[in-house]
Amino acid sequence: MSIDSPTASTIRACMSAAAPVHLLGAGGVGMAGLAALLHARGLPVSGCDLSETRFVSWLQGRGISVEQGHSPAHLNPSVSWVVRSSAVPETIDELRAARARGLPVLLRGEVLATLIDFYATSIAVSGTHGKTTTTGFIAQMLHHAGRHPAWCIGGEIPALGGIAGHGTGDCIVVEADESDGTLVHYAPSIALVTNVEFDHMEHFADVDAFEACFHTFMRQARAGVVFCADDPGASRLTARLRDTPVPPAILTYGFNSDADISATEPVDQPNGQTFDLLFHGKSCGTVLLPAPGRQHAQNALGAAAVAFLLGLSADEIRHGLHHVQLPRRRMETIAARVGITVISDYAHHPTEIAAVVRTALRLPHRRLVAVYQPHRYTRTRALAKDFPRAFAGLDDLVLTPVYAASESPLRGGSVWDLYAQFRAPLGPPPSPDGLAIPAPRVAASTAHAWHTLRGELSDGDVLLVLGA
């Protein structure tokens, strides 16, 4: 059950009455997923966004009207409440008009946190890295086990039919976004935390505020907390939970031998990787996961831990993991022509980039090349010194200007500030595994980066397209 507050009460009342709702920023992946779930519950839903994203077309195909731009004219007289993306500025005229009419204006995370109360069982997945993939794995496993879950995921999974679905069962699986602080509104049956590494400096003042958000989320889980024992941040926060008067049930996962759900070291296979799944040290059989990379094996262990809590058998878990798909832009091969392979990945934090590069280094290749578009000025400035080592092992790297994500430029957060970390007089700190750090080039745009590289790539090369 979501936190009892006037805001939650307002949302429950609007949803129970099937009150018409308008979404600002409906073309974003998270907002589009929420719009689809509200529409499936019988609410009249409309929306708008500045650009015609692929998710606008996805919503329109489901009978949801999405208009382009922001205008008070979009707020027809029947609209009873408004949901906005945190990327939509408070200053736009449409939002001001909604407030002038006295309409409740809620954030996406507040609404999704309340929506999960309408299901008997809810699983909310959060964490700095891997939450989209882990949420997708859980939803797909439950689907293959015949549980028919509802889901809302921050990425596209073709096997599920998109980014969200109503389902016919009594459970829901959602990706709970921490970026705007609305994570504190979730009180799911099961809370899963993949890892806790400082991020979203545009919202959180410091590490303590960031970690407090996750601690609240974990503390409010009603049936259990699942977390990755390999991650120091998640382990530290969970240790605090154990000291509370009535600690929740806790299940751990990871490659740490002390984890409740663990695995042998993955072995690369042509179509993914294999590992033995262990429950309290006892083998539950071999998993063939059709996704490369140790990070995805770790995500699969998190999904398996939730599945065990929900009563799935070891056979159902192995079968489900054997048939999962990664979300789009997670080690996604988008082209393989004339001997050149192009792989796209959303990785934008140094830890995520390092994981993708390590995975790609194990692929057959003549040269490993990457284009990286930094995501947000705040993140680029705060983590600039950590980026060079993340690209260790690449043969070539092209950087592009920062994707602002509604932020204003910040001193110290530009692509040139990032470039300076690679070209410092003493050089960047060495890679822990001794791999060479590339000397990057800077392109004027993503299009310029492509025109720069397309004539240089040749048979046997692998190109990574990373970031925003």
Coordinates of C-alpha atoms in Angstrom, one line a residue:
M1 CA 0.0 0.0 0.0
S2 CA 1.4 3.4 -0.9
I3 CA 2.0 5.9 1.8
D4 CA -1.1 7.3 3.3
S5 CA -1.1 11.0 2.5
P6 CA -3.4 13.6 1.0
T7 CA -1.7 13.1 -2.3
A8 CA -2.2 9.4 -2.3
S9 CA -5.8 9.8 -1.3
T10 CA -6.4 12.2 -4.2
I11 CA -4.9 9.8 -6.6
R12 CA -6.9 6.8 -5.3
A13 CA -10.1 8.9 -5.5
C14 CA -9.4 9.9 -9.1
M15 CA -8.5 6.4 -10.2
S16 CA -11.5 4.8 -8.4
A17 CA -13.8 7.3 -10.1
A18 CA -12.2 6.8 -13.5
A19 CA -11.7 10.6 -13.7
P20 CA -10.3 11.9 -17.0
V21 CA -6.5 12.5 -16.7
H22 CA -4.1 14.5 -18.9
L23 CA -0.4 13.7 -19.0
L24 CA 2.3 16.3 -19.6
G25 CA 5.3 14.7 -21.2
A26 CA 3.4 11.7 -22.3
G27 CA 5.9 10.8 -25.0
G28 CA 8.6 9.8 -22.5
V29 CA 9.0 6.0 -21.9
G30 CA 7.9 6.1 -18.2
M31 CA 5.0 8.5 -18.8
A32 CA 3.8 6.5 -21.8
G33 CA 3.8 3.3 -19.7
L34 CA 1.8 4.9 -17.0
A35 CA -0.7 6.3 -19.6
A36 CA -1.2 2.8 -21.0
L37 CA -1.9 1.4 -17.5
L38 CA -4.4 4.1 -16.6
H39 CA -6.2 3.7 -19.9
A40 CA -6.4 -0.1 -19.4
R41 CA -8.1 0.5 -16.1
G42 CA -10.8 2.4 -17.9
L43 CA -9.7 6.0 -17.3
P44 CA -10.1 8.5 -20.2
V45 CA -6.5 9.5 -20.9
S46 CA -5.0 12.3 -23.0
G47 CA -1.5 13.7 -23.2
C48 CA 0.9 16.0 -24.9
D49 CA 4.6 16.3 -25.5
L50 CA 7.1 18.6 -27.3
S51 CA 8.2 15.9 -29.8
E52 CA 6.7 13.0 -31.7
T53 CA 8.6 10.2 -30.0
R54 CA 8.1 6.5 -30.8
F55 CA 6.0 6.2 -27.7
V56 CA 3.6 8.8 -28.9
S57 CA 2.8 6.5 -31.8
W58 CA 2.6 3.5 -29.5
L59 CA 0.0 5.3 -27.3
Q60 CA -2.0 6.5 -30.3
G61 CA -2.2 3.0 -31.5
R62 CA -3.9 2.1 -28.3
G63 CA -6.5 4.8 -28.7
I64 CA -4.9 7.5 -26.5
S65 CA -4.8 11.0 -27.9
V66 CA -1.4 12.7 -27.6
E67 CA -1.0 16.2 -29.0
Q68 CA 2.2 18.0 -29.9
G69 CA 3.5 20.9 -27.8
H70 CA 2.3 22.3 -24.6
S71 CA -0.8 24.5 -24.6
P72 CA -3.6 25.3 -22.1
A73 CA -6.0 24.4 -25.0
H74 CA -5.1 20.7 -24.3
L75 CA -6.9 20.9 -21.0
N76 CA -10.4 20.2 -22.1
P77 CA -13.2 20.8 -19.6
S78 CA -13.6 17.1 -18.7
V79 CA -10.0 16.8 -17.4
S80 CA -10.1 16.2 -13.6
W81 CA -6.4 15.8 -12.8
V82 CA -3.0 16.2 -14.4
V83 CA 0.2 14.0 -14.2
R84 CA 3.5 15.5 -15.3
S85 CA 6.9 14.2 -16.0
S86 CA 9.6 15.6 -13.8
A87 CA 11.3 16.7 -17.0
V88 CA 8.4 19.2 -17.7
P89 CA 9.3 22.6 -16.3
E90 CA 7.0 24.2 -13.7
T91 CA 6.9 27.4 -15.8
I92 CA 5.0 26.1 -18.9
D93 CA 1.6 27.8 -19.6
E94 CA -0.3 24.5 -19.7
L95 CA 0.8 23.6 -16.2
R96 CA 0.0 27.1 -14.9
A97 CA -3.4 26.8 -16.4
A98 CA -4.0 23.5 -14.7
R99 CA -3.1 24.9 -11.4
A100 CA -5.3 28.0 -12.0
R101 CA -8.2 25.7 -12.6
G102 CA -7.5 24.0 -9.3
L103 CA -6.7 20.7 -10.9
P104 CA -4.6 18.3 -8.8
V105 CA -1.1 18.1 -10.4
L106 CA 0.8 14.9 -9.6
L107 CA 4.2 13.5 -10.5
R108 CA 4.5 10.3 -12.4
G109 CA 6.2 8.4 -9.6
E110 CA 3.5 9.4 -7.1
V111 CA 0.8 8.0 -9.4
L112 CA 2.5 4.8 -10.2
A113 CA 3.3 4.2 -6.5
T114 CA -0.4 4.4 -5.8
L115 CA -1.5 2.4 -8.8
I116 CA 0.3 -0.7 -7.6
D117 CA -2.0 -0.7 -4.5
F118 CA -4.8 -2.0 -6.8
Y119 CA -3.0 -5.4 -7.1
A120 CA -2.7 -8.1 -4.6
T121 CA 1.0 -8.5 -5.1
S122 CA 3.4 -5.7 -6.2
I123 CA 7.1 -5.9 -7.1
A124 CA 9.0 -2.6 -7.4
V125 CA 12.6 -2.6 -8.7
S126 CA 15.0 0.2 -8.1
G127 CA 18.7 0.9 -8.2
T128 CA 21.3 3.0 -9.9
H129 CA 22.1 0.4 -12.5
G130 CA 20.2 -2.6 -14.0
K131 CA 16.7 -1.8 -12.8
T132 CA 15.1 -1.8 -16.3
T133 CA 16.7 -5.2 -17.2
T134 CA 15.9 -6.7 -13.9
T135 CA 12.2 -5.5 -14.0
G136 CA 11.9 -6.9 -17.5
F137 CA 13.4 -10.3 -16.5
I138 CA 10.9 -10.6 -13.6
A139 CA 7.9 -9.7 -15.8
Q140 CA 9.0 -12.1 -18.5
M141 CA 9.6 -15.0 -16.0
L142 CA 6.1 -14.5 -14.5
H143 CA 4.6 -14.4 -17.9
H144 CA 6.3 -17.7 -18.9
A145 CA 5.1 -19.2 -15.6
G146 CA 1.5 -18.3 -16.4
R147 CA 1.1 -15.6 -13.8
H148 CA 0.0 -13.0 -16.4
P149 CA 1.4 -9.9 -14.6
A150 CA 0.9 -6.3 -15.3
W151 CA 4.1 -4.4 -15.8
C152 CA 5.5 -0.9 -16.3
I153 CA 9.2 -0.8 -17.4
G154 CA 11.5 2.0 -18.5
G155 CA 12.5 0.3 -21.7
E156 CA 11.0 -1.6 -24.6
I157 CA 10.8 -5.4 -24.5
P158 CA 9.4 -6.8 -27.7
A159 CA 8.6 -10.2 -26.1
L160 CA 6.2 -8.4 -23.7
G161 CA 4.7 -6.2 -26.4
G162 CA 6.2 -2.9 -25.3
I163 CA 6.8 -0.8 -22.2
A164 CA 3.7 -1.6 -20.1
G165 CA 0.8 -4.0 -20.1
H166 CA -2.3 -4.5 -17.9
G167 CA -2.1 -8.3 -17.6
T168 CA -4.9 -10.5 -16.3
G169 CA -3.3 -11.7 -13.1
D170 CA -3.2 -10.2 -9.6
C171 CA 0.4 -9.0 -9.6
I172 CA 2.3 -6.1 -11.0
V173 CA 6.0 -5.5 -11.7
V174 CA 7.2 -1.9 -12.0
E175 CA 10.5 -0.1 -12.4
A176 CA 10.6 2.4 -9.5
D177 CA 12.6 5.5 -10.6
E178 CA 14.7 7.2 -7.9
S179 CA 15.8 10.1 -10.1
D180 CA 13.2 12.7 -8.8
G181 CA 12.8 11.4 -5.3
T182 CA 9.4 9.8 -5.8
L183 CA 10.8 6.4 -4.8
V184 CA 9.9 7.3 -1.2
H185 CA 6.2 6.9 -2.2
Y186 CA 6.4 3.2 -3.0
A187 CA 5.3 0.6 -0.4
P188 CA 5.3 -2.6 -2.6
S189 CA 4.9 -6.2 -1.5
I190 CA 8.5 -6.8 -2.5
A191 CA 11.2 -4.1 -3.0
L192 CA 14.3 -5.1 -5.0
V193 CA 17.4 -2.9 -5.0
T194 CA 20.0 -3.7 -7.6
N195 CA 22.7 -1.3 -6.2
V196 CA 23.0 2.1 -4.7
E197 CA 25.7 4.3 -6.3
F198 CA 25.4 8.1 -6.2
D199 CA 23.6 9.6 -9.2
H200 CA 21.0 12.2 -10.2
M201 CA 22.9 15.1 -8.8
E202 CA 20.3 17.3 -10.4
H203 CA 17.9 16.3 -7.7
F204 CA 19.9 15.1 -4.7
A205 CA 22.1 17.5 -2.7
D206 CA 24.5 14.8 -1.6
V207 CA 25.1 11.0 -1.1
D208 CA 23.3 11.0 2.2
A209 CA 20.1 12.4 0.7
F210 CA 20.3 9.9 -2.2
E211 CA 20.8 6.9 0.1
A212 CA 18.0 8.1 2.5
C213 CA 15.6 7.8 -0.5
F214 CA 16.5 4.2 -1.0
H215 CA 16.4 3.4 2.7
T216 CA 12.9 4.7 2.9
F217 CA 11.8 2.6 -0.1
M218 CA 13.3 -0.6 1.4
R219 CA 11.8 0.1 4.9
Q220 CA 8.3 0.4 3.4
A221 CA 8.3 -3.0 1.7
R222 CA 5.4 -5.0 3.1
A223 CA 6.5 -8.6 2.5
G224 CA 10.2 -8.6 1.8
V225 CA 13.3 -6.8 0.6
V226 CA 15.6 -8.3 -2.1
F227 CA 19.0 -6.8 -2.7
C228 CA 22.3 -7.5 -4.4
A229 CA 24.9 -8.7 -1.9
D230 CA 27.7 -7.8 -4.3
D231 CA 26.9 -4.1 -3.9
P232 CA 28.4 -2.2 -1.0
G233 CA 25.8 0.6 -1.0
A234 CA 22.8 -1.8 -1.0
S235 CA 24.4 -4.0 1.6
R236 CA 25.1 -1.0 3.9
L237 CA 21.5 0.2 3.7
T238 CA 20.1 -3.2 4.3
A239 CA 22.3 -3.7 7.4
R240 CA 20.5 -0.7 8.8
L241 CA 17.1 -2.4 8.1
R242 CA 18.2 -5.4 10.2
D243 CA 18.6 -3.1 13.2
T244 CA 15.0 -1.9 13.1
P245 CA 12.6 -3.3 15.8
V246 CA 10.6 -5.3 13.2
P247 CA 13.0 -5.9 10.2
P248 CA 11.4 -7.1 7.0
A249 CA 12.1 -10.5 5.4
I250 CA 15.4 -10.1 3.5
L251 CA 16.7 -12.2 0.6
T252 CA 20.1 -11.6 -0.9
Y253 CA 21.5 -12.4 -4.4
G254 CA 24.7 -12.1 -6.2
F255 CA 28.0 -13.8 -6.9
N256 CA 29.0 -13.3 -3.2
S257 CA 29.1 -16.8 -1.8
D258 CA 27.1 -15.7 1.3
A259 CA 24.2 -14.6 -0.9
D260 CA 20.9 -16.6 -0.5
I261 CA 20.6 -16.8 -4.3
S262 CA 24.0 -17.1 -6.0
A263 CA 25.7 -18.6 -9.0
T264 CA 28.9 -20.1 -10.3
E265 CA 30.9 -17.8 -12.5
P266 CA 29.2 -17.4 -15.9
V267 CA 30.6 -19.1 -18.9
D268 CA 30.3 -17.4 -22.3
Q269 CA 28.3 -19.2 -24.9
P270 CA 27.6 -18.2 -28.6
N271 CA 24.1 -17.1 -27.7
G272 CA 24.6 -15.8 -24.2
Q273 CA 26.1 -17.4 -21.1
T274 CA 25.5 -20.3 -18.7
F275 CA 25.8 -20.6 -14.9
D276 CA 24.6 -22.9 -12.2
L277 CA 21.9 -21.4 -10.1
L278 CA 22.4 -21.9 -6.3
F279 CA 19.8 -21.5 -3.5
H280 CA 21.5 -21.4 -0.1
G281 CA 24.5 -23.1 -1.7
K282 CA 22.4 -26.0 -3.3
S283 CA 22.4 -26.3 -7.0
C284 CA 19.0 -25.7 -8.8
G285 CA 20.4 -26.6 -12.2
T286 CA 22.1 -24.8 -15.0
V287 CA 20.7 -21.6 -16.5
L288 CA 21.2 -20.7 -20.1
L289 CA 20.7 -16.9 -20.2
P290 CA 20.4 -15.5 -23.8
A291 CA 22.2 -12.3 -22.8
P292 CA 25.9 -11.6 -22.6
G293 CA 27.7 -9.9 -19.7
R294 CA 28.2 -10.6 -16.0
Q295 CA 26.0 -7.7 -15.2
H296 CA 23.0 -9.4 -16.9
A297 CA 23.7 -12.6 -15.1
Q298 CA 23.6 -10.6 -11.9
N299 CA 20.3 -9.1 -12.9
A300 CA 19.0 -12.6 -13.7
L301 CA 19.9 -13.6 -10.1
G302 CA 17.8 -10.7 -8.8
A303 CA 14.9 -11.8 -10.9
A304 CA 15.3 -15.4 -9.6
A305 CA 15.3 -14.2 -6.0
V306 CA 11.9 -12.5 -6.5
A307 CA 10.6 -15.6 -8.3
F308 CA 11.6 -17.8 -5.4
L309 CA 9.7 -15.4 -3.0
L310 CA 6.7 -15.6 -5.3
G311 CA 6.7 -19.4 -5.2
L312 CA 8.0 -20.3 -8.7
S313 CA 9.8 -23.6 -8.9
A314 CA 13.4 -24.0 -10.0
D315 CA 12.2 -25.4 -13.3
E316 CA 10.0 -22.4 -13.9
I317 CA 12.8 -20.0 -13.1
R318 CA 15.3 -21.8 -15.4
H319 CA 12.7 -21.9 -18.2
G320 CA 11.8 -18.3 -17.7
L321 CA 15.4 -17.1 -17.8
H322 CA 16.2 -19.2 -20.8
H323 CA 13.5 -17.2 -22.8
V324 CA 14.0 -13.7 -21.6
Q325 CA 14.9 -10.8 -23.9
L326 CA 17.0 -7.7 -23.0
P327 CA 15.2 -4.4 -23.3
R328 CA 16.1 -2.3 -26.3
R329 CA 19.3 -0.4 -26.1
R330 CA 20.8 -2.9 -23.7
M331 CA 23.7 -4.6 -25.6
E332 CA 21.3 -4.4 -28.6
T333 CA 22.9 -5.4 -32.0
I334 CA 21.3 -2.8 -34.3
A335 CA 23.4 -3.6 -37.4
A336 CA 25.7 -6.3 -38.6
R337 CA 26.7 -5.6 -42.2
V338 CA 29.9 -5.9 -44.3
G339 CA 31.7 -7.4 -41.3
I340 CA 30.9 -4.4 -39.0
T341 CA 28.8 -4.9 -35.9
V342 CA 27.0 -1.9 -34.3
I343 CA 25.8 -2.4 -30.7
S344 CA 23.6 0.2 -28.9
D345 CA 23.5 0.6 -25.1
Y346 CA 22.0 3.2 -22.9
A347 CA 24.9 3.1 -20.5
H348 CA 25.6 6.6 -19.3
H349 CA 27.1 6.2 -15.8
P350 CA 30.8 5.2 -15.6
T351 CA 29.9 1.9 -13.9
E352 CA 27.5 1.0 -16.6
I353 CA 29.9 2.0 -19.4
A354 CA 32.7 -0.1 -17.9
A355 CA 30.3 -3.2 -17.7
V356 CA 29.3 -2.8 -21.4
V357 CA 32.9 -2.3 -22.5
R358 CA 34.1 -5.4 -20.6
T359 CA 31.3 -7.4 -22.2
A360 CA 32.1 -6.2 -25.7
L361 CA 35.8 -6.9 -25.2
R362 CA 34.9 -10.6 -25.1
L363 CA 33.2 -10.5 -28.5
P364 CA 35.2 -11.3 -31.6
H365 CA 36.6 -8.1 -33.0
R366 CA 39.4 -6.5 -34.8
R367 CA 38.9 -3.1 -33.2
L368 CA 36.5 -2.0 -30.5
V369 CA 35.3 1.6 -31.1
A370 CA 32.7 3.7 -29.3
V371 CA 30.7 6.9 -29.6
Y372 CA 29.5 8.3 -26.3
Q373 CA 26.9 11.0 -25.7
P374 CA 27.1 12.2 -22.1
H375 CA 23.7 12.4 -20.3
R376 CA 23.1 15.6 -18.3
Y377 CA 25.6 18.3 -17.3
T378 CA 25.2 17.5 -13.6
R379 CA 26.3 13.9 -14.0
T380 CA 29.1 14.8 -16.3
R381 CA 30.5 17.4 -13.9
A382 CA 30.1 15.3 -10.8
L383 CA 31.6 12.1 -12.2
A384 CA 34.0 13.5 -14.8
K385 CA 37.1 12.0 -13.2
D386 CA 35.5 8.5 -13.2
F387 CA 34.7 8.4 -16.9
P388 CA 38.1 7.8 -18.6
R389 CA 38.7 4.4 -16.8
A390 CA 35.3 3.2 -17.9
F391 CA 36.4 3.3 -21.5
A392 CA 39.6 1.3 -20.9
G393 CA 40.2 -1.3 -23.6
L394 CA 38.7 0.7 -26.5
D395 CA 40.8 1.2 -29.6
D396 CA 39.0 4.5 -30.4
L397 CA 36.5 6.8 -28.7
V398 CA 34.4 9.7 -30.1
L399 CA 32.7 12.0 -27.6
T400 CA 29.7 14.2 -28.6
P401 CA 28.1 17.2 -26.9
V402 CA 26.1 16.5 -23.7
Y403 CA 22.5 15.6 -23.9
A404 CA 20.9 18.2 -21.6
A405 CA 17.7 16.4 -20.6
S406 CA 16.1 19.8 -19.8
E407 CA 19.2 21.0 -17.8
S408 CA 20.9 24.3 -18.5
P409 CA 24.7 24.2 -19.3
L410 CA 26.9 24.0 -16.2
R411 CA 30.5 25.1 -15.9
G412 CA 32.6 21.9 -15.6
G413 CA 29.9 19.7 -17.1
S414 CA 30.5 20.1 -20.9
V415 CA 31.9 17.5 -23.3
W416 CA 35.1 19.6 -23.3
D417 CA 35.4 19.3 -19.5
L418 CA 35.0 15.5 -19.9
Y419 CA 37.6 15.5 -22.7
A420 CA 40.0 17.4 -20.4
Q421 CA 39.9 14.5 -18.0
F422 CA 41.4 12.2 -20.7
R423 CA 44.0 14.7 -21.7
A424 CA 45.2 15.9 -18.3
P425 CA 49.0 16.4 -18.1
L426 CA 49.5 13.4 -15.9
G427 CA 46.8 11.4 -17.6
P428 CA 43.8 9.9 -16.1
P429 CA 44.1 7.3 -13.2
P430 CA 45.1 4.0 -14.7
S431 CA 42.5 1.2 -15.3
P432 CA 42.4 -1.4 -12.5
D433 CA 43.0 -4.2 -14.9
G434 CA 45.8 -2.5 -16.8
L435 CA 43.9 -1.8 -20.0
A436 CA 44.9 1.2 -22.0
I437 CA 42.6 4.3 -21.8
P438 CA 41.9 5.7 -25.3
A439 CA 42.6 9.3 -26.3
P440 CA 39.2 10.5 -27.5
R441 CA 38.1 12.8 -30.2
V442 CA 35.2 15.3 -29.9
A443 CA 32.5 15.6 -32.5
A444 CA 30.3 18.6 -33.1
S445 CA 27.2 16.4 -33.0
T446 CA 26.0 12.8 -33.1
A447 CA 25.6 13.1 -36.8
H448 CA 29.2 14.4 -37.1
A449 CA 30.4 11.5 -35.0
W450 CA 28.8 9.1 -37.4
H451 CA 30.2 10.8 -40.5
T452 CA 33.6 10.7 -38.8
L453 CA 33.6 7.0 -38.1
R454 CA 31.7 5.5 -41.0
G455 CA 34.6 5.8 -43.4
E456 CA 37.0 4.4 -40.8
L457 CA 35.2 1.3 -39.8
S458 CA 36.1 -1.9 -41.6
D459 CA 35.7 -5.7 -41.5
G460 CA 35.9 -7.1 -38.0
D461 CA 35.2 -3.8 -36.2
V462 CA 32.6 -3.5 -33.4
L463 CA 31.1 -0.1 -32.8
L464 CA 29.4 0.7 -29.5
V465 CA 26.8 3.5 -29.4
L466 CA 26.6 4.6 -25.8
G467 CA 24.8 7.1 -23.7
A468 CA 21.9 9.3 -24.4

